[in-house]
Every structure is written in C-alpha cells, then in structure tokens.
C-alpha cells in the first residue's frame, strides 16, 4: 500500500507538468494521486499559468517548453536515462535533472542482459530455428567461465548486470569513464581511453549500458567491433544512437561480429523494412529491457521536489557538465 508522501496540510499542493513528445504521460496520474491526492496537473497542451509549475516529469520533452517555466525547481526523468532531457537545446541549466533509480528496474535490466548473453552463448537462436523445423542438433557447450563478457558502462544498471553475470559464472569485465573503487570481487575494471582496448579484446560479448552523451554517441562502431574477438556478440541496451547501423551490418556481413541483440535502435519503433528486421544475425526487442513502475516515478518525483525545495540535492541528480 502506498503511504502518502506529503499530507495536503504540508503546504500548497505541488503543481506537476507531464511533458513528452512521444508518450501519453497521464498514466502516471493515479500513482501521484495515491501519494498526494490534491496534486495539480499540467500537460504539454494545457500548461496553464507557467509560473505555477514546480516540477516537470519528462520523457523526450518538447524542446523549448521547460525554459518557459519560471518557477521550475525539478526536472524528473521517468527512466534511468536523462539524455532525452539534455537533448533540449533550450534546457534551463540551473534546474536539477534527476533520474529514477529503483531496485525493480535495475533487476529488470539485469535479467535482460543475462538472458541476452545466455541466449547467444548457449546457441538458443539456433535451437529456436531448429525447433521450428524439427531438427534435433546439438551445439557445443562452452562453460560460462570461458565466456568473457565486457560491460561498457558501470553505473547502477551496468554494475548490477555485471554482478548477475559473475554470479552465473561468466568472466566479467567492466569499463567506465573514471576508475571505480568499489567493484565487487571477480569483476575486472577498466577505465578511460587506455582501458577500452583491453576490455574490447576480451569481450566475447560486449554489453553497452553507457549513458548517451556526445562522447559515447556512435560508441558501437567499426573501430570498436574490429578490436573484439572475431565472431563476438554485441548487446545494445543503451540508446539507439550508441550504434552506427551501417558498421554493425558490415561487421556481421564480414563475420567480425557473429550476433547482435538490440533493445535500442536508431529509430524507435524500428520501421518495417529496416535491414535489422529479419536479419539472421540480429535479434531486435522493442526497448523493453526494463521499465520503471509508476509508483516509483511518483514517489521519487515528490521526494526530490521536497528535497530541492529544502535546499538539498537529491542523490539521483545528473551532473549537468557530464550530461548524465
Ligand atoms: O530507456 C529507458 C530508461 O532510460 O530508463
């Protein structure tokens, strides 16, 4: 049962704008109302008086709107990523931008990544094809301890996926922009430009869980693939813009890569007729690796708003200079 977070008598009800170019965000309203029944709403097409709005809850917000809200104290993403907010060239830079961090969402991503790694490593795409055709044929079994997984991005999601794979017996390495001092035992850490070649050279599967920034856009490109073992597998559970589509197709055609599992694609939904559909070396999932429960979005938004209104910086705030 949800416990109201701010009793109505705690002051003026918060006024929240729901902003998205691609989603009908009104699905969040019951979760907010369960916590704060007197909440006031605005939507992109009915903003009312801009000065009333305290917080904006966003998924790909329309560009330029956030800057028109003079009393905005919080910009809250409904997911782990904040790139879709920093993409607004008119973003009011003084307003904190927060992500959602939630155990269920993190676990969801770990299960997706573990499935993707196991699926290819244990040849399930072949078994699926064979099963349709009634073919009883065994593929070689390589123990997980001989399959090397490299995880690019050791934020909350990357680290949890690394732990899950290590628990299954895989040989896991991770790569981050700056050194990580708190890596669990059994996970090898690399960082910075110098750390990337050794990570790639030892990645039978490379998992991209990087935040999308100007530095990471196009990270999955021909040069990256060329540094991986021949026939390797790439899993993109980051953003479509991490991947250079033509480079992936060329690497699969040459055999440099053996397989790709893509939960994020350059265009979403991926259009009919796109070269990724029906490709024997590509498995596309429709950006479902994980989801954030509405209750967590509502609770964290209200908690974060309360925090910033009392002069505190929520732990889930992104760093505007880094862009994540
Ligand atoms: O893509 C999903 C997210 O950012 O949580």
PDB file of C-alpha atoms in Angstrom, residues 36 189 258:
ATOM      1  CA  UNK A  36      -0.660  13.373  -2.877  1.00  0.00           C
ATOM      2  CA  UNK A 189      37.579  -2.972 -14.070  1.00  0.00           C
ATOM      3  CA  UNK A 258      28.601 -13.074 -35.033  1.00  0.00           C
TER       4      UNK A 258
END
